mmCIF file of C-alpha atoms in Angstrom:
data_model
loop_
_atom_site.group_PDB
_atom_site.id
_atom_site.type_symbol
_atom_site.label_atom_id
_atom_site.label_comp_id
_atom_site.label_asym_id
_atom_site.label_seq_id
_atom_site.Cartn_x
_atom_site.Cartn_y
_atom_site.Cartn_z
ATOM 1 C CA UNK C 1 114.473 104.800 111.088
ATOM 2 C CA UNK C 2 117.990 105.727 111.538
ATOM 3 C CA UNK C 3 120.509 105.814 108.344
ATOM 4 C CA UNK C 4 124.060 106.244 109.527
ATOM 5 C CA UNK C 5 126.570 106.483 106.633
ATOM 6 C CA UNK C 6 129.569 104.577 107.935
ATOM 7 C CA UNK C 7 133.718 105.858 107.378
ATOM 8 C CA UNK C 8 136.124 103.113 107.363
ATOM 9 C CA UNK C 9 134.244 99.797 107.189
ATOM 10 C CA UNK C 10 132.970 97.855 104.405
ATOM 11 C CA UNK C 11 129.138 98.375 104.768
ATOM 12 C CA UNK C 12 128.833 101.937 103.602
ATOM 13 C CA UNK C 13 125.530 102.261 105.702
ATOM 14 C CA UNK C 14 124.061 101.006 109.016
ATOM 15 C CA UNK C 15 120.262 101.049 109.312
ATOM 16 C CA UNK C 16 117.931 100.699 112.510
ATOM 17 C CA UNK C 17 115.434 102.216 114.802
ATOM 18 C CA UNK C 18 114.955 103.106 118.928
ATOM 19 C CA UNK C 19 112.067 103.465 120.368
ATOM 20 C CA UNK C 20 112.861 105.042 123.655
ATOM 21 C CA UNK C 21 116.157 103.202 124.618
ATOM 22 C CA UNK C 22 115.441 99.876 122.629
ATOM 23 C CA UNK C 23 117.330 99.232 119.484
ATOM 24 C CA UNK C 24 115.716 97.101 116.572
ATOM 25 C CA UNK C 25 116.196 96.557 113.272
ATOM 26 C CA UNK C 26 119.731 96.725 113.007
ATOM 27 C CA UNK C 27 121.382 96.213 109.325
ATOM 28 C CA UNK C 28 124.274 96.610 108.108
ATOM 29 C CA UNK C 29 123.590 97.320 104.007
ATOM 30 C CA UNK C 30 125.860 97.212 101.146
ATOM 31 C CA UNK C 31 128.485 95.154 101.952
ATOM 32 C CA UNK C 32 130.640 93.411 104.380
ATOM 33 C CA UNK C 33 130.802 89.969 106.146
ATOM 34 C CA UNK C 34 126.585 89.522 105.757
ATOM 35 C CA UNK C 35 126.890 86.527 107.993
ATOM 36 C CA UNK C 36 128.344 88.059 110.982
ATOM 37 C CA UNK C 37 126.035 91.612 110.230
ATOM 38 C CA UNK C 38 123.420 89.421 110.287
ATOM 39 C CA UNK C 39 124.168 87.642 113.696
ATOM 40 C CA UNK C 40 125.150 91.224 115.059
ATOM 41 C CA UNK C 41 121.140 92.240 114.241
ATOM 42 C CA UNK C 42 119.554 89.383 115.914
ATOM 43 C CA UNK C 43 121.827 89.137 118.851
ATOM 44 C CA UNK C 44 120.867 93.206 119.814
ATOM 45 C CA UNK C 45 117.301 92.866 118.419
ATOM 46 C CA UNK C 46 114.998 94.817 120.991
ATOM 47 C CA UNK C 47 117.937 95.067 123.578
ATOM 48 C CA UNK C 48 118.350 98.273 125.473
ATOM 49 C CA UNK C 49 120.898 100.666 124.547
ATOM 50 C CA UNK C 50 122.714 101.437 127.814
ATOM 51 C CA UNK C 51 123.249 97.442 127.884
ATOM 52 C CA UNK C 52 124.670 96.717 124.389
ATOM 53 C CA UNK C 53 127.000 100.330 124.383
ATOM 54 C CA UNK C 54 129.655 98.829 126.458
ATOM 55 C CA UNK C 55 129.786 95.855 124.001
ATOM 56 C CA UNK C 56 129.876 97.787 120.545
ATOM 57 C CA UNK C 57 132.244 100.576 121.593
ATOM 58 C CA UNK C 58 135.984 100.206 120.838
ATOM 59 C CA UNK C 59 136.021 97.100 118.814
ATOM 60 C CA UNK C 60 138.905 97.078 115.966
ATOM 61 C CA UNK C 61 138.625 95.618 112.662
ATOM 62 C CA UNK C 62 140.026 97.858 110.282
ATOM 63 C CA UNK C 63 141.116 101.635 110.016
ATOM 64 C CA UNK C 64 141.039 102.146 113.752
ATOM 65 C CA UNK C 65 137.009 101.323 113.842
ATOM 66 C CA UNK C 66 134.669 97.875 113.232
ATOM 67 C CA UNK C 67 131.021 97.552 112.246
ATOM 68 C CA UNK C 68 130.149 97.440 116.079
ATOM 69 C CA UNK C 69 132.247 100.328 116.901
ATOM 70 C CA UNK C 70 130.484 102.050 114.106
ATOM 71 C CA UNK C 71 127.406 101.027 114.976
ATOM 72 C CA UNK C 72 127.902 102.841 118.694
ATOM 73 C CA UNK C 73 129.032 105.784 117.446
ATOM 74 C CA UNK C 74 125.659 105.859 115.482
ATOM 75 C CA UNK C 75 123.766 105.226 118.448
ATOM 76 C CA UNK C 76 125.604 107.462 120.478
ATOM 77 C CA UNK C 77 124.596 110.241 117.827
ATOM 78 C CA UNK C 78 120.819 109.562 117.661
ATOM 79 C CA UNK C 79 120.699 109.450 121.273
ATOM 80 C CA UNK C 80 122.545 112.999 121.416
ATOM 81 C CA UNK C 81 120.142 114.110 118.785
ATOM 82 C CA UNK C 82 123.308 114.789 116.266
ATOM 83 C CA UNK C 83 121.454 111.877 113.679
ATOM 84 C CA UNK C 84 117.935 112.402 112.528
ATOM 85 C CA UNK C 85 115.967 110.337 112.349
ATOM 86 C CA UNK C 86 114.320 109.425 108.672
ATOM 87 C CA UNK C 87 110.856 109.032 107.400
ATOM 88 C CA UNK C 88 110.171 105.747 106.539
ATOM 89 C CA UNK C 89 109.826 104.801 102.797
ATOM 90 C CA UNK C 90 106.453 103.026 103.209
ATOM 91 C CA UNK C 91 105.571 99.709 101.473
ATOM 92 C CA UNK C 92 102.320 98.108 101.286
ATOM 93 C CA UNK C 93 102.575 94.169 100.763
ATOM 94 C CA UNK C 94 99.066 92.947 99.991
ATOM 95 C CA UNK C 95 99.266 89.187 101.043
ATOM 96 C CA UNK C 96 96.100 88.214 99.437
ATOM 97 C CA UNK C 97 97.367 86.112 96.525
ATOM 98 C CA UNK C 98 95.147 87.352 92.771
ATOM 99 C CA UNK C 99 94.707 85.860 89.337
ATOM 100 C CA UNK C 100 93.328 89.086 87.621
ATOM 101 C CA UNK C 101 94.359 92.761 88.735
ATOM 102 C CA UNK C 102 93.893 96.100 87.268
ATOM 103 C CA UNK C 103 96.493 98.881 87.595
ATOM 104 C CA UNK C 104 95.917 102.539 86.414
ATOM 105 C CA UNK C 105 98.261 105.339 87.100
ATOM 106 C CA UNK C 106 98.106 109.336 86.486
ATOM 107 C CA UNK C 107 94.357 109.941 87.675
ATOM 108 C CA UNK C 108 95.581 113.597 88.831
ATOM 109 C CA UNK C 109 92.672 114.145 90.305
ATOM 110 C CA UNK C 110 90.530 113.247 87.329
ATOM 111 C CA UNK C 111 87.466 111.989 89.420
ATOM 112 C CA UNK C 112 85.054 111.169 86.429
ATOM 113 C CA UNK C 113 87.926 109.100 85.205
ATOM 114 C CA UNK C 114 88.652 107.355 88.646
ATOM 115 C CA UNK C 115 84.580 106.742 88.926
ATOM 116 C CA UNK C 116 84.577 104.908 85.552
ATOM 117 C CA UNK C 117 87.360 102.693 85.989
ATOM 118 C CA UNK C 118 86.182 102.252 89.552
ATOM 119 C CA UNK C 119 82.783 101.210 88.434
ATOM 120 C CA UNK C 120 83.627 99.438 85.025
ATOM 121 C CA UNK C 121 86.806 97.433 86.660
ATOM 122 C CA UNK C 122 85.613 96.092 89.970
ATOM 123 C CA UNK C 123 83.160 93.898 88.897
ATOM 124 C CA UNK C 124 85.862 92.380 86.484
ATOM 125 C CA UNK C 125 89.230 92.201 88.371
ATOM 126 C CA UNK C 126 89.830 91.278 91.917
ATOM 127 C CA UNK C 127 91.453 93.943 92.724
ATOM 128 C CA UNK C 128 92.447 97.586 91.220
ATOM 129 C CA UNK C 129 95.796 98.869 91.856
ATOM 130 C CA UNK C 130 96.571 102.919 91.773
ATOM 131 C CA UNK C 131 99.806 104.592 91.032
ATOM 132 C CA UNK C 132 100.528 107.939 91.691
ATOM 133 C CA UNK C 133 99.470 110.506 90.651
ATOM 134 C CA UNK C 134 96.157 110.466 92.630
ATOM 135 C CA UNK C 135 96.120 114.046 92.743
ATOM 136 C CA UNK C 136 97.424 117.032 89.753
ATOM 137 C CA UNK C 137 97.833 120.413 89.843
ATOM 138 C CA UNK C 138 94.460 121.334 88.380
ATOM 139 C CA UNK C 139 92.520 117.904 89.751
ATOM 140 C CA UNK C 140 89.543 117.817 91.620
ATOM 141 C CA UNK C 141 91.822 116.535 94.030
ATOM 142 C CA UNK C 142 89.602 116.157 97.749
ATOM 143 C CA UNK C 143 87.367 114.533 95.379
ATOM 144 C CA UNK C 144 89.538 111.690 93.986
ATOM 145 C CA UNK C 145 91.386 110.891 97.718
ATOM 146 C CA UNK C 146 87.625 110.517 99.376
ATOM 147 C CA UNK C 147 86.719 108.011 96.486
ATOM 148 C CA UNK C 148 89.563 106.077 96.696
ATOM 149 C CA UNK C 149 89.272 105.956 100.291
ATOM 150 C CA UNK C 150 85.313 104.740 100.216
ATOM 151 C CA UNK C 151 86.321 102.145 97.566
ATOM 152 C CA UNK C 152 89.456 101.126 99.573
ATOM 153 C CA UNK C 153 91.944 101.480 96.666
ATOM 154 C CA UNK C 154 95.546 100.655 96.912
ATOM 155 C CA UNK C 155 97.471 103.117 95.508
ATOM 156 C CA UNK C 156 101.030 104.448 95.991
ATOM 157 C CA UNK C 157 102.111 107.952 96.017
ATOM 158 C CA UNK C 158 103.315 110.126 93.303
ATOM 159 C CA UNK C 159 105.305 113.250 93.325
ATOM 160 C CA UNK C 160 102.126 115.472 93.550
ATOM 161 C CA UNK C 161 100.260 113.583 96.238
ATOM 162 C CA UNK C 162 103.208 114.468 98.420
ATOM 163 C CA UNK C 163 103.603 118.217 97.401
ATOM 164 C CA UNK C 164 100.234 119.280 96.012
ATOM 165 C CA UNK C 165 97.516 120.449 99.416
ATOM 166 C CA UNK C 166 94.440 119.076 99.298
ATOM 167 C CA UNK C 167 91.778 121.777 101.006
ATOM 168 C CA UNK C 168 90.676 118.455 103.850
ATOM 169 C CA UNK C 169 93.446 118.164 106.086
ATOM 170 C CA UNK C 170 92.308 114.515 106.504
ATOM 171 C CA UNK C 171 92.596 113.885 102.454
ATOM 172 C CA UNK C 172 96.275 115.339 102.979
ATOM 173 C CA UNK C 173 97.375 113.035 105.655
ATOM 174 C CA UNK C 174 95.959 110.171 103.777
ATOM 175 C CA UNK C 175 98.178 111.002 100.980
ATOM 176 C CA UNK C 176 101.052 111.473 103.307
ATOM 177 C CA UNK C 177 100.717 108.105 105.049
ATOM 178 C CA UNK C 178 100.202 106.400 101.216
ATOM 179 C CA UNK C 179 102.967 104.241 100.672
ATOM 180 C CA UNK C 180 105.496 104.618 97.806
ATOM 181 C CA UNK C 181 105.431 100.762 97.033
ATOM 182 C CA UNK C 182 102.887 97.725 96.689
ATOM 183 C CA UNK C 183 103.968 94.544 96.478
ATOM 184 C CA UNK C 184 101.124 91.948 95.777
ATOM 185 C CA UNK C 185 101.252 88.093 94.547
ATOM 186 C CA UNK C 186 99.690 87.314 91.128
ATOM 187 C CA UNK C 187 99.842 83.423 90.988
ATOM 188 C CA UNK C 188 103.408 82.820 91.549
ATOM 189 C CA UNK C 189 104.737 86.066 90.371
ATOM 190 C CA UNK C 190 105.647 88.505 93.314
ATOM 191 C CA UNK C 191 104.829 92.007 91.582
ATOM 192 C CA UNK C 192 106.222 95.022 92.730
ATOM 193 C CA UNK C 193 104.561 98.601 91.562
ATOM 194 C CA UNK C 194 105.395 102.216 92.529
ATOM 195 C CA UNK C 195 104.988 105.724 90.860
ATOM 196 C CA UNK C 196 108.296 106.882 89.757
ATOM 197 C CA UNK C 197 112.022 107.788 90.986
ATOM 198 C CA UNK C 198 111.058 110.908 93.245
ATOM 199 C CA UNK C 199 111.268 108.484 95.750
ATOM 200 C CA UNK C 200 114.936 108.161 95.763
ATOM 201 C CA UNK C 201 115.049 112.431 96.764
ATOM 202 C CA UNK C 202 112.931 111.412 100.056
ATOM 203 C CA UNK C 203 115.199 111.596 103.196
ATOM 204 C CA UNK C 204 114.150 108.210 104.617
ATOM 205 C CA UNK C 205 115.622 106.478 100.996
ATOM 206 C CA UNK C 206 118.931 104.386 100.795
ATOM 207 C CA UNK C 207 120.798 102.732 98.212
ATOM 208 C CA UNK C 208 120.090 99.399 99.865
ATOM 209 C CA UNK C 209 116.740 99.560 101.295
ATOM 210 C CA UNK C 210 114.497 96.839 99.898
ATOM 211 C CA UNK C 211 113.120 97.307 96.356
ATOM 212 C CA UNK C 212 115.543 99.892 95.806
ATOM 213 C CA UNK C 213 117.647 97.965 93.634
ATOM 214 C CA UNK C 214 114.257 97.698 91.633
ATOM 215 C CA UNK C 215 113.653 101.643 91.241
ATOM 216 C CA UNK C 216 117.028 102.226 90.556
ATOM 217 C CA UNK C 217 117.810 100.209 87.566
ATOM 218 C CA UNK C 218 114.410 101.300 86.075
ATOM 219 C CA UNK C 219 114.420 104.735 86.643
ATOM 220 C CA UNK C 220 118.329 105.812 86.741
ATOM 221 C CA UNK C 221 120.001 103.056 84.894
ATOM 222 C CA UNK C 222 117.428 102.537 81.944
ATOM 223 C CA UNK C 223 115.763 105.931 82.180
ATOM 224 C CA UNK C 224 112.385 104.132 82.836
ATOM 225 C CA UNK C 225 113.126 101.818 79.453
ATOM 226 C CA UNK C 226 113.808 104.512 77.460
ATOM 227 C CA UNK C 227 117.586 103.674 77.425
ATOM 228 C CA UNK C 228 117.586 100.684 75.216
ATOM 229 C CA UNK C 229 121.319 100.438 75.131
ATOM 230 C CA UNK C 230 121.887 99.547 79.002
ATOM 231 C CA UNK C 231 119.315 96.664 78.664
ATOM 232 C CA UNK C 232 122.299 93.739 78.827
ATOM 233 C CA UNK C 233 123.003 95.223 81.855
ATOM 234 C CA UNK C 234 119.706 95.484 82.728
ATOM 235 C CA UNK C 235 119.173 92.389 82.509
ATOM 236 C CA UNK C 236 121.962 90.921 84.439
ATOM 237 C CA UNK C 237 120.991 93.001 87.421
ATOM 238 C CA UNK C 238 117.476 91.153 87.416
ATOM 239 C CA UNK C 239 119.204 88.194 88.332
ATOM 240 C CA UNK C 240 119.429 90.313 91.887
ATOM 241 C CA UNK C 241 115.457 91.722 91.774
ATOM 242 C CA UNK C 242 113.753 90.468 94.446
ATOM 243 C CA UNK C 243 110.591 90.677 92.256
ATOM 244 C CA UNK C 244 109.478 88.865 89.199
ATOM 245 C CA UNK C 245 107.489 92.219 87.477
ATOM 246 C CA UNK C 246 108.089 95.912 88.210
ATOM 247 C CA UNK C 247 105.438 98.010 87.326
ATOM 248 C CA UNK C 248 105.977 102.116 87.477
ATOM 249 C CA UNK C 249 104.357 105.355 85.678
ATOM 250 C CA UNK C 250 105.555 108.625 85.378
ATOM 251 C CA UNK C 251 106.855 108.846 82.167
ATOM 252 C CA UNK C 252 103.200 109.143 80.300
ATOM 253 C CA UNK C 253 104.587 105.928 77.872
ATOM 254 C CA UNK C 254 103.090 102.550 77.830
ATOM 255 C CA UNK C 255 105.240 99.824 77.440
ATOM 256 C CA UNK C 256 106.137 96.274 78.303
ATOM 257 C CA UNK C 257 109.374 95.069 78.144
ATOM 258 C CA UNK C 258 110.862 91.436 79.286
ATOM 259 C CA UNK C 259 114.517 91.333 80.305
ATOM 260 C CA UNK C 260 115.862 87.671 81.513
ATOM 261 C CA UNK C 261 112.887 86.508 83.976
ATOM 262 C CA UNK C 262 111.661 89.752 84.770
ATOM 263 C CA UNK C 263 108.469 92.062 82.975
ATOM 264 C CA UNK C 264 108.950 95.610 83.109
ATOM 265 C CA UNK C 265 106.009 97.385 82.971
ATOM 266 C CA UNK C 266 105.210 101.400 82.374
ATOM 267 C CA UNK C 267 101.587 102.223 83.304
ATOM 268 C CA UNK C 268 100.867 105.199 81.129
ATOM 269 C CA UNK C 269 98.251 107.494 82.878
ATOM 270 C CA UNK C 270 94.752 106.419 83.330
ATOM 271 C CA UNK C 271 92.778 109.353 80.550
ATOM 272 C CA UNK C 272 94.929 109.726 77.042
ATOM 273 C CA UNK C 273 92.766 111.762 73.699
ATOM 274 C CA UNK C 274 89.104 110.683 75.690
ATOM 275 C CA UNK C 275 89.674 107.715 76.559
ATOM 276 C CA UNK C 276 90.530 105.118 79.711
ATOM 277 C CA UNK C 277 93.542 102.885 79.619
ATOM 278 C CA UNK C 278 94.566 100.949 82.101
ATOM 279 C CA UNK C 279 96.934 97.760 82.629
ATOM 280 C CA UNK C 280 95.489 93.833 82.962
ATOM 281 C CA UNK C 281 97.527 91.889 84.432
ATOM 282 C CA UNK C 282 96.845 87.610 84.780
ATOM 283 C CA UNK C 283 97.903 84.526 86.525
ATOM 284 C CA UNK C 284 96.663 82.187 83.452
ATOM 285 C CA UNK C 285 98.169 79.018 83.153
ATOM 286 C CA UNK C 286 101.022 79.351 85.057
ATOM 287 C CA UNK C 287 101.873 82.182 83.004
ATOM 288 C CA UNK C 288 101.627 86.141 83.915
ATOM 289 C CA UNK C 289 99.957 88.002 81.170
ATOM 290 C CA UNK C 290 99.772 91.390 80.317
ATOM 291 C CA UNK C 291 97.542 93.433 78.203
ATOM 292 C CA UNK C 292 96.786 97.139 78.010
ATOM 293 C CA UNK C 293 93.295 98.027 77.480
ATOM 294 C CA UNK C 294 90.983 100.428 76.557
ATOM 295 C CA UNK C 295 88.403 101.008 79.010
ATOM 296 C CA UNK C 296 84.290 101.089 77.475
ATOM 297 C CA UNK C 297 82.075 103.727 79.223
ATOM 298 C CA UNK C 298 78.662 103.752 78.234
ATOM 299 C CA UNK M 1 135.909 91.147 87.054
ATOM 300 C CA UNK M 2 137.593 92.988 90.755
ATOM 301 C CA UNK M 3 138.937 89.796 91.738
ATOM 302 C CA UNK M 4 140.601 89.688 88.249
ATOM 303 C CA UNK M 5 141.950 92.887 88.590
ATOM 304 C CA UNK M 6 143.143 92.441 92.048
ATOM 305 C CA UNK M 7 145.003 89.213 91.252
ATOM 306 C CA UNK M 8 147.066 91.031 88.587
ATOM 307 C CA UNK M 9 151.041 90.880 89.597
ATOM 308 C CA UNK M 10 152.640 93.316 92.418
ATOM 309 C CA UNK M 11 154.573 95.391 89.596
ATOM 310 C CA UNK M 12 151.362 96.100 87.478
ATOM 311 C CA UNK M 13 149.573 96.642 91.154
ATOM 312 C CA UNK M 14 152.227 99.744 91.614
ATOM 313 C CA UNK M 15 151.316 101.179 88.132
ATOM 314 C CA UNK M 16 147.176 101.556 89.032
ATOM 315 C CA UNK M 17 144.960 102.391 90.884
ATOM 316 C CA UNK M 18 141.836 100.541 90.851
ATOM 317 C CA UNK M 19 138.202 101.693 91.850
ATOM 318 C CA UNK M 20 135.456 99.120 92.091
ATOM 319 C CA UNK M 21 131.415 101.160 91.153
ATOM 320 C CA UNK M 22 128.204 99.061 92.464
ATOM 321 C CA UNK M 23 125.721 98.955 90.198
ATOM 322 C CA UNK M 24 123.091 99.118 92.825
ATOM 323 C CA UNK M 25 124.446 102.924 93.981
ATOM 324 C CA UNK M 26 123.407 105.663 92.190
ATOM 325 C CA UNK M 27 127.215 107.151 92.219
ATOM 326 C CA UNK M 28 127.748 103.134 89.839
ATOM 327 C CA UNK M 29 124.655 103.769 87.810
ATOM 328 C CA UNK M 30 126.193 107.428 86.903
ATOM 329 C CA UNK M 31 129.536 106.648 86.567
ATOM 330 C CA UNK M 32 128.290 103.278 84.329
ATOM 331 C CA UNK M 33 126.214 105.629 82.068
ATOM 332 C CA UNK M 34 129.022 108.464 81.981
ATOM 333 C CA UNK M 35 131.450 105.257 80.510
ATOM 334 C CA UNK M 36 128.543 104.773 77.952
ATOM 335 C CA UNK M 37 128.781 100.821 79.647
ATOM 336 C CA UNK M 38 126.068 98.280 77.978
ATOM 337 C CA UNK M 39 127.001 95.264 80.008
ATOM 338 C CA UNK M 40 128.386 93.690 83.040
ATOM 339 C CA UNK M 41 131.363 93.448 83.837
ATOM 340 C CA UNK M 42 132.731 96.351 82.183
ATOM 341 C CA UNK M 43 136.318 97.392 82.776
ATOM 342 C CA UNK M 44 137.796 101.280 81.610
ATOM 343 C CA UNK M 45 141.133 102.124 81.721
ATOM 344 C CA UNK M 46 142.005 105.945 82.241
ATOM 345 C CA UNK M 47 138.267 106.622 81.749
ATOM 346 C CA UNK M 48 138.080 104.859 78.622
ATOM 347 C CA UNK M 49 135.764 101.669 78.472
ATOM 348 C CA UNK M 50 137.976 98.895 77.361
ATOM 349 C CA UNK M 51 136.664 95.526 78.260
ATOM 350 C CA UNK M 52 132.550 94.673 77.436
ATOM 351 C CA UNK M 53 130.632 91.923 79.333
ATOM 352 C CA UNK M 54 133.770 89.781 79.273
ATOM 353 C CA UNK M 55 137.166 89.651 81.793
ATOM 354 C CA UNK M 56 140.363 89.377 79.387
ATOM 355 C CA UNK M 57 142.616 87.271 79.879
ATOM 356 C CA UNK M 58 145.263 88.558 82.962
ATOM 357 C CA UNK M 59 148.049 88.703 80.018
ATOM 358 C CA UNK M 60 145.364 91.182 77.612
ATOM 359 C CA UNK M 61 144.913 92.927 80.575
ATOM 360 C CA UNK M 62 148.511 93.892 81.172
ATOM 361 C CA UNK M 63 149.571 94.744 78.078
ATOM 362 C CA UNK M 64 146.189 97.044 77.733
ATOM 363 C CA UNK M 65 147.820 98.624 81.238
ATOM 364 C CA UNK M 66 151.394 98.677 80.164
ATOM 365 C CA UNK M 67 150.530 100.327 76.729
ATOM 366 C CA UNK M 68 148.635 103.169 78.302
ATOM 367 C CA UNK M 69 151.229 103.508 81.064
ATOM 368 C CA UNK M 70 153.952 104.056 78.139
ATOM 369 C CA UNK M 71 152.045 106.085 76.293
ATOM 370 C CA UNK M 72 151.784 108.327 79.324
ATOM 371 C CA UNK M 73 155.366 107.870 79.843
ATOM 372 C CA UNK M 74 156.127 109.365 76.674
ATOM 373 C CA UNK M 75 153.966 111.816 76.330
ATOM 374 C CA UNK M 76 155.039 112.855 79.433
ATOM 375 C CA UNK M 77 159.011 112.807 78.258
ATOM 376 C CA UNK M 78 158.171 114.631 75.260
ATOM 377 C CA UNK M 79 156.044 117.431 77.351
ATOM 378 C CA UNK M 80 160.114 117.281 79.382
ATOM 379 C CA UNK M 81 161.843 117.513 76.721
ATOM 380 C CA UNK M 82 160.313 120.433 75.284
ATOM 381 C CA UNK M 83 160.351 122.451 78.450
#
């Protein structure tokens, strides 16, 4: 995906992609007429570039440029190889809608306590959710990526699973192609989950990228809750979430907060003083419930 | 809370200037926590936060302008004076 940051139009950013010569996925983010950006997108969905250049270049709407003009001289760029192109920030949407799901976070490569949870949680939950970090510094790292590949767990990428080298090149590009957000359905509630806000340093992130809104007013705005003070704001911005629960780690806290119609939710990591945490969440009459429980190995 | 600002009278127009911050950037978010803002809308005048969750009426709002613009005036007189 291509991010072009724009000079002298009222979207600060134009987003899309070419493969080869065809453009797609053209948006204009962050402001500006969203009607006409969003005719502009579908009208040059999958055309080729040599075809729509003529039309975009040269238009004038305001300080000598337009959002077409702009959007050529972007084009122009990738083609010439002046504009990168970004990695994208990778979401997982599970479509399958749940009643009763599991999250842990902060395994760091703990594989005795990714086996337990594994082993104790499956049989209860329908599915068990993983956020970063898989892997840690001193983690028995190869270990904990093959088991949550055989047991096909869902689990979104922490700082470490991008930095930290597993000795399997194979383990390494699994964590590489993990994505950084899951979205699943829990009744009616569309839940939203990722590790923390190292994904806003990544090249491929924007501003206005969906479910950044999200990670931003957790992690920057309320410094992941701990920022009591900014909640009013808070929670006027969650009248824009796209989401009805965020749920993030990182911070080693556990915590559930509600602000207006939306449950914040910190996963603390998965092995605190000997023993297993992790977060339940339920669709139980037509409410969402959450719990955080202790996890009994015998 | 911009449109409020914007709709303020030509004279009072050509005393400010006026910058709108997202709340969705990151450059809002810092500049939001950097006014030690709560709520939305929030409105600062010469840096300082002024106006909480609520737009003032347009008359509050110029006299909050034109007493910080005199002040300035002053001071700025004074500093004149003294040279």
């Amino acid at each position: 995906m291509y991010i072009y940051r724009t000079t002298g139009i009222c979207p600060p950013e134009i987003h899309f992609r070419l493969t080869g010569n065809t453009l797609t996925g053209v948006r204009f983010v962050g402001g500006g007429c969203r009607g006409n950006a969003q005719l502009i997108s579908r009208l040059l969905e999958g055309r080729d570039v040599d075809e729509v250049l003529p039309l975009l270049k040269g238009i004038v709407c305001r300080n000598d440029t337009s959002c077409p003009d702009q959007l050529a001289r972007a084009i122009e760029l990738a083609c010439e190889g002046q504009l990168r192109a970004s990695e994208e920030i990778r979401i997982y949407e599970d479509t399958t809608p749940r009643l009763k799901v599991a999250v842990i976070s902060g395994v760091e490569g703990n594989l005795a306590a990714l086996r337990n949870c594994v082993a104790a949680l499956r049989p209860k939950v329908e599915e068990l959710y993983c956020l970063g970090n898989l892997t840690g510094p001193s983690g028995d790292n190869d270990a904990v990526v093959e088991l949550a590949r055989k047991e096909k767990i869902i689990f979104a990428a922490g700082p470490y699973d991008r930095t930290l080298p597993c000795k399997k090149p194979e383990n390494q590009d699994r964590l590489l192609q993990a994505p950084l957000f899951i979205v699943f359905s829990l009744g009616e509630k569309r839940i939203l989950a990722f590790t923390s806000g190292f994904i806003q340093e990544l090249e491929g992130f924007s501003d206005f990228s969906l479910y950044s809104l999200e990670l931003l007013m957790v992690c920057n705005l309320s410094d992941y809750l701990r920022n009591k003070e900014v909640y009013p704001a808070l929670r006027t911005m969650t009248e824009q979430f796209s989401v009805d629960a965020v749920l993030f780690a990182g911070t080693g806290a556990w915590e559930h907060v509600r602000l207006g119609s939306v449950d914040f939710v910190n996963v603390g990591p998965v092995e605190a003083g000997g023993v297993y945490q992790y977060a339940l969440l339920c669709w139980d009459r037509e409410q969402l419930e959450i719990s955080f429980r202790i996890l009994e190995v015998r | 809370m911009a449109e409020s600002v914007r709709a303020l009278p030509q004279e009072i127009q050509e005393l400010i200037d006026v910058r709108e911050w997202d709340l969705r950037t990151r450059e809002g978010i810092k500049r939001f926590t950097e006014l030690k803002a709560k709520s939305l809308p929030s409105v600062a005048l010469d840096g300082e936060l002024v106006y909480e969750a609520l737009i003032p009426p347009q008359e509050e709002l110029i006299a909050a302008i034109c007493e910080r613009y005199n002040k300035k005036n002053q001071k700025k007189k004074q500093e004149e004076g003294m040279s």
